[in-house]
Amino acid sequence: MAAVALADRLATGTVLGAEGYVFELERRGYVKAGAFVPEAVLDFPDAVVELHREFLRAGADVMVALTYYAHREKLRQVGRESDLEAMNRQAVRLARQVAAEGGALVAGNVCNTWAYDPRDAATAGVVRAMYAEQLGWAADEGIDFVIAETNDYLGEALIALEVIQELGLPAVVTLASTQPARTWDGYDYVEACKILADHGAAVVGLNCDRGPVTMLPLIARIRDAVDCAVAAQPVPYRTNETSPTMESLRAEGSGRVFPLALDPFSCTRFEMADFAVAARDLGVTYVGICCGAGPHHVRAMAEALGRTVPASKYSPSMDLHPILGTAAPSRDRDVLDAWNVSP
Ligand SMILES: [Zn+2]
């Protein structure tokens, strides 16, 4: 199945993105929390393929090559610098393999490097070289566009954008929004998106960190400020005004819950479906989900956007449930009462 280009999809409908690969593969036992380096790309490629396929079946339009944190700085930290090229190339091959099964697009992926320092001009060159080698390999393997994401600094995002443009590829550039209003180099998030759009990014916006409730108001302001397409990919966690990001969420008595104890704050599939519709209604054309995502979220989002996807074959039919469905009246009264006890 041939893939329709990103620009055409954005012009005619909503592109659905599914990310959070590193988080999900960590939960499945294939990625080490802390470092969060996607070693599974080389060590357990079948696990990566499986997750790609689950997101594809759930309706994702883009298979994002799992090169998040597969950059030189991170691989050095885990002692796998010699695997750098193999990991980056293999990640694109796995994404391509699954994308071809459903006409999805393939995105190359770079992220914040932790090597950028706006006060030290030399770091810009280091970052640029890291992006250039990762994306050079990705372009060589064959990608449709690039997502540069979780950018804490506008300066670092602009370096990624430049490298992507030098490769002649469309760029989706999204910011991390861990601070209340500004990037780490002091740009208001809305202004930063405007600058990225002015520099030629095809899509700008936010991903990760914020849940739907705290991302939407900021996204609405970004949507109003730029002419290009906008992306919104929140984490499926119940962030709020006091704790606008998953990093700032706190559980009573036990303190910080990021990143390993976020489960009680998880959004349901219905909340993510509502988010998808709300984002679309704001004029967001690249709607997605980030760390914490499961295929059930993605399918619910796709269906809320009016689609029937391969995994819809197994979407809920609660009328078939023995207690909650149409057969319930034939059940023993005591059984029904046990389900209906209210405190
Ligand atoms: Zn994320």
XYZ file of C-alpha atoms and ligand atoms in Angstrom:
344
model
C 0.000 0.000 0.000
C 1.528 3.336 -1.041
C 1.644 5.988 1.657
C -0.041 9.346 1.070
C 2.365 12.224 1.756
C 2.254 14.071 5.067
C 1.311 17.422 3.490
C -1.633 15.846 1.648
C -2.867 14.134 4.788
C -2.622 17.347 6.808
C -4.473 19.256 4.104
C -7.352 16.834 3.917
C -7.844 15.499 7.417
C -6.235 14.647 10.705
C -2.968 12.768 11.020
C -2.994 10.451 14.019
C 0.340 9.911 15.734
C 1.202 7.325 18.377
C 4.385 7.569 20.382
C 5.667 6.706 23.823
C 7.578 3.678 22.535
C 10.304 3.935 25.131
C 7.805 4.119 28.018
C 5.748 1.194 26.757
C 8.756 -1.001 25.978
C 10.079 -0.235 29.461
C 6.824 -1.522 30.944
C 7.176 -4.653 28.819
C 10.700 -5.284 30.074
C 12.717 -4.310 27.007
C 14.049 -0.868 27.967
C 15.847 0.179 31.149
C 14.168 3.053 32.991
C 16.533 5.841 33.895
C 18.658 5.748 30.772
C 15.596 5.039 28.575
C 17.823 4.108 25.633
C 15.931 2.016 23.029
C 18.382 -0.881 23.109
C 15.474 -3.173 22.164
C 15.897 -2.026 18.563
C 18.968 -4.269 18.390
C 18.371 -6.635 21.301
C 14.655 -7.408 20.811
C 13.620 -6.176 17.360
C 10.509 -8.368 17.452
C 9.256 -6.430 20.487
C 9.669 -3.152 18.616
C 7.944 -4.532 15.525
C 5.073 -5.798 17.664
C 4.471 -2.395 19.243
C 4.652 -0.660 15.856
C 2.082 -3.154 14.579
C -0.219 -2.621 17.560
C -0.186 1.140 16.989
C -0.697 0.633 13.242
C -3.689 -1.626 13.805
C -5.053 0.928 16.296
C -5.018 3.584 13.595
C -1.673 5.377 13.797
C -0.838 7.028 10.485
C 2.858 7.314 11.261
C 5.412 4.719 12.302
C 8.046 6.661 14.192
C 11.479 5.064 13.996
C 12.550 4.296 17.544
C 15.655 6.454 17.595
C 14.516 8.507 20.580
C 17.599 8.797 22.814
C 19.538 6.699 20.292
C 22.022 9.549 19.960
C 25.743 9.552 20.597
C 25.532 11.174 24.044
C 23.054 8.629 25.398
C 24.713 5.595 23.833
C 28.018 6.638 25.332
C 26.369 6.725 28.749
C 25.209 3.125 28.425
C 28.456 1.932 26.852
C 27.003 1.238 23.408
C 28.472 3.997 21.297
C 29.765 1.403 18.850
C 26.155 0.363 18.173
C 25.102 3.886 17.227
C 24.828 3.458 13.473
C 23.394 -0.060 13.622
C 20.735 1.010 16.135
C 19.678 4.025 14.088
C 19.541 2.144 10.795
C 17.743 -0.836 12.264
C 15.104 1.393 13.906
C 14.147 2.847 10.533
C 14.051 -0.597 8.924
C 11.663 -1.884 11.602
C 9.375 1.143 11.226
C 9.415 0.785 7.436
C 8.623 -2.893 7.615
C 5.447 -2.304 9.622
C 4.427 0.921 7.848
C 4.334 -1.013 4.588
C 1.727 -3.333 6.094
C -0.794 -0.498 6.328
C 0.180 2.436 4.129
C 1.552 4.429 7.065
C 4.218 7.093 6.819
C 7.680 6.581 8.288
C 9.153 9.310 10.439
C 12.749 9.683 11.452
C 13.105 10.885 15.010
C 15.475 13.061 16.993
C 15.003 14.567 20.402
C 16.670 16.742 22.998
C 20.300 15.709 23.418
C 21.110 16.929 26.943
C 24.305 18.240 25.308
C 22.968 21.671 24.327
C 23.849 24.735 26.392
C 22.698 28.110 25.056
C 25.538 29.805 26.973
C 28.184 27.662 25.307
C 28.284 28.183 21.541
C 30.471 25.117 21.030
C 27.625 22.815 22.090
C 25.585 23.857 19.056
C 28.151 22.167 16.833
C 28.119 19.036 18.963
C 24.333 18.821 18.775
C 24.311 19.509 15.053
C 26.773 16.662 14.445
C 24.646 14.281 16.529
C 21.499 15.136 14.573
C 23.321 15.042 11.239
C 24.644 11.530 11.779
C 21.335 10.145 13.094
C 19.221 11.693 10.365
C 21.764 10.957 7.644
C 21.420 7.257 8.414
C 17.625 7.572 8.669
C 17.347 9.368 5.315
C 19.613 6.758 3.785
C 17.301 3.964 4.998
C 14.243 5.853 3.732
C 11.926 8.117 5.738
C 9.044 10.375 4.716
C 9.655 13.157 7.221
C 11.309 13.830 10.570
C 9.903 14.480 14.014
C 12.214 16.538 16.241
C 10.626 16.365 19.647
C 10.714 17.052 23.370
C 12.800 20.123 22.675
C 13.447 21.996 25.903
C 15.381 24.697 24.082
C 14.205 26.614 21.026
C 17.878 26.898 20.057
C 18.287 23.136 19.957
C 15.018 22.716 18.030
C 16.234 25.176 15.413
C 19.419 23.151 14.927
C 17.314 20.029 14.328
C 15.108 21.941 11.893
C 18.137 23.096 9.925
C 19.549 19.586 9.668
C 16.162 18.231 8.533
C 15.858 20.951 5.911
C 19.351 20.221 4.608
C 18.144 16.673 3.949
C 15.167 18.090 2.031
C 12.599 16.482 4.329
C 9.435 17.908 5.939
C 9.916 18.717 9.623
C 7.531 18.229 12.522
C 9.106 20.136 15.417
C 7.546 19.944 18.837
C 8.514 21.399 22.158
C 8.605 19.892 25.620
C 6.560 22.102 27.924
C 7.818 21.277 31.392
C 7.926 24.951 32.426
C 4.798 27.026 33.005
C 5.270 29.288 29.981
C 8.749 29.290 28.502
C 11.400 27.119 26.899
C 14.579 26.626 28.890
C 16.195 29.333 26.784
C 13.474 31.800 27.713
C 11.066 31.854 24.767
C 7.359 31.839 25.387
C 6.107 28.502 24.004
C 3.762 30.250 21.588
C 6.508 32.576 20.371
C 8.916 29.637 20.016
C 6.417 27.789 17.805
C 5.971 30.924 15.729
C 9.734 31.163 15.210
C 9.912 27.487 14.209
C 7.051 28.020 11.747
C 8.751 31.115 10.330
C 11.894 29.023 9.816
C 9.925 26.585 7.681
C 8.766 23.742 9.941
C 5.827 21.957 8.316
C 4.249 21.268 11.697
C 4.903 22.851 15.102
C 3.425 22.165 18.504
C 3.862 20.303 21.751
C 4.460 16.706 22.711
C 4.983 14.803 25.946
C 5.079 16.171 29.519
C 1.562 17.614 29.702
C -1.670 15.669 29.858
C -4.652 16.605 27.698
C -6.175 19.021 30.234
C -3.082 21.201 30.578
C -1.878 20.896 26.978
C -5.058 21.995 25.227
C -5.158 25.639 26.424
C -1.555 26.170 25.349
C -2.163 24.429 22.027
C -5.162 26.669 21.372
C -2.907 29.718 21.665
C -0.299 28.131 19.387
C -3.002 27.271 16.829
C -4.083 30.926 16.793
C -0.519 32.186 16.388
C 0.839 30.168 13.470
C -0.246 29.511 9.885
C 1.278 26.040 9.518
C -0.105 22.744 10.798
C -0.070 22.174 14.562
C 0.721 18.984 16.474
C -0.546 18.054 19.940
C 0.701 14.833 21.498
C 0.008 14.824 25.248
C 0.830 12.101 27.723
C -2.247 10.140 28.835
C -2.019 11.327 32.433
C -4.364 13.480 34.489
C -2.274 16.588 34.910
C -3.937 19.622 36.437
C -3.382 23.290 37.199
C -1.284 22.536 40.288
C 0.729 19.841 38.520
C 0.592 20.741 34.827
C 3.141 18.097 33.808
C 3.634 14.406 34.524
C 6.994 15.282 36.073
C 5.281 17.510 38.633
C 2.471 15.105 39.556
C 2.634 14.045 43.202
C 0.850 11.260 45.037
C -0.298 11.870 48.557
C 2.252 10.517 50.982
C 4.671 9.118 48.413
C 5.728 12.225 46.533
C 6.947 12.189 42.967
C 5.399 9.565 40.737
C 7.337 10.248 37.499
C 8.282 8.091 35.744
C 7.567 4.733 37.378
C 4.415 5.237 39.447
C 2.239 7.300 37.131
C -0.338 4.520 36.718
C -2.965 5.916 39.138
C -3.029 9.117 37.073
C -3.657 7.313 33.776
C -6.269 8.681 31.406
C -8.890 6.275 30.201
C -9.394 5.611 26.514
C -12.506 7.795 26.718
C -10.559 10.782 28.003
C -8.056 10.404 25.166
C -10.885 10.066 22.658
C -12.357 13.321 23.977
C -8.954 14.953 23.676
C -8.616 13.874 20.043
C -11.958 15.455 19.169
C -11.223 18.629 21.150
C -7.845 19.026 19.465
C -9.319 18.453 16.022
C -12.051 20.983 16.744
C -9.381 23.534 17.645
C -7.857 23.048 14.207
C -5.033 20.748 15.256
C -4.303 18.459 12.306
C -1.559 16.304 13.853
C -3.204 14.686 16.849
C -1.361 12.137 18.900
C -0.301 10.706 22.199
C 3.036 10.275 23.935
C 4.583 8.501 26.951
C 2.103 6.214 28.650
C 0.183 5.502 25.454
C -1.337 2.107 24.887
C -2.939 0.819 21.692
C -6.367 1.046 23.372
C -5.928 4.821 23.678
C -4.929 5.120 20.035
C -7.840 3.054 18.752
C -10.321 5.086 20.816
C -8.815 8.298 19.423
C -9.012 6.990 15.853
C -12.625 5.936 16.291
C -13.534 9.264 17.902
C -12.122 10.905 14.786
C -14.582 8.867 12.751
C -12.399 6.040 11.588
C -12.755 2.311 11.538
C -9.304 0.768 11.940
C -8.066 -2.840 11.781
C -8.258 -3.209 15.585
C -11.869 -1.960 15.486
C -12.756 -5.570 14.741
C -12.273 -6.124 18.491
C -13.673 -2.838 19.778
C -15.954 -3.183 22.780
C -19.462 -4.618 22.422
C -20.637 -4.272 25.974
C -24.095 -5.562 25.021
C -22.394 -8.975 24.936
C -21.269 -8.691 28.554
C -23.021 -11.216 30.809
C -23.739 -8.703 33.570
C -23.605 -5.311 31.864
C -25.168 -6.373 28.576
C -28.545 -7.395 27.250
C -28.363 -10.873 28.825
C -28.192 -9.420 32.340
C -31.941 -9.613 33.165
C -31.718 -13.405 32.928
C -29.105 -13.464 35.700
C -29.602 -14.361 39.304
C -30.677 -11.271 41.288
C -27.908 -11.782 43.886
C -25.237 -11.691 41.211
C -26.581 -8.451 39.767
C -26.875 -6.893 43.213
C -23.232 -7.692 43.954
C -22.261 -5.634 40.890
C -24.522 -2.789 41.855
C -23.480 -2.217 45.457
C -22.723 1.402 46.029
C -20.803 2.629 49.056
Zn 6.696 11.283 25.694
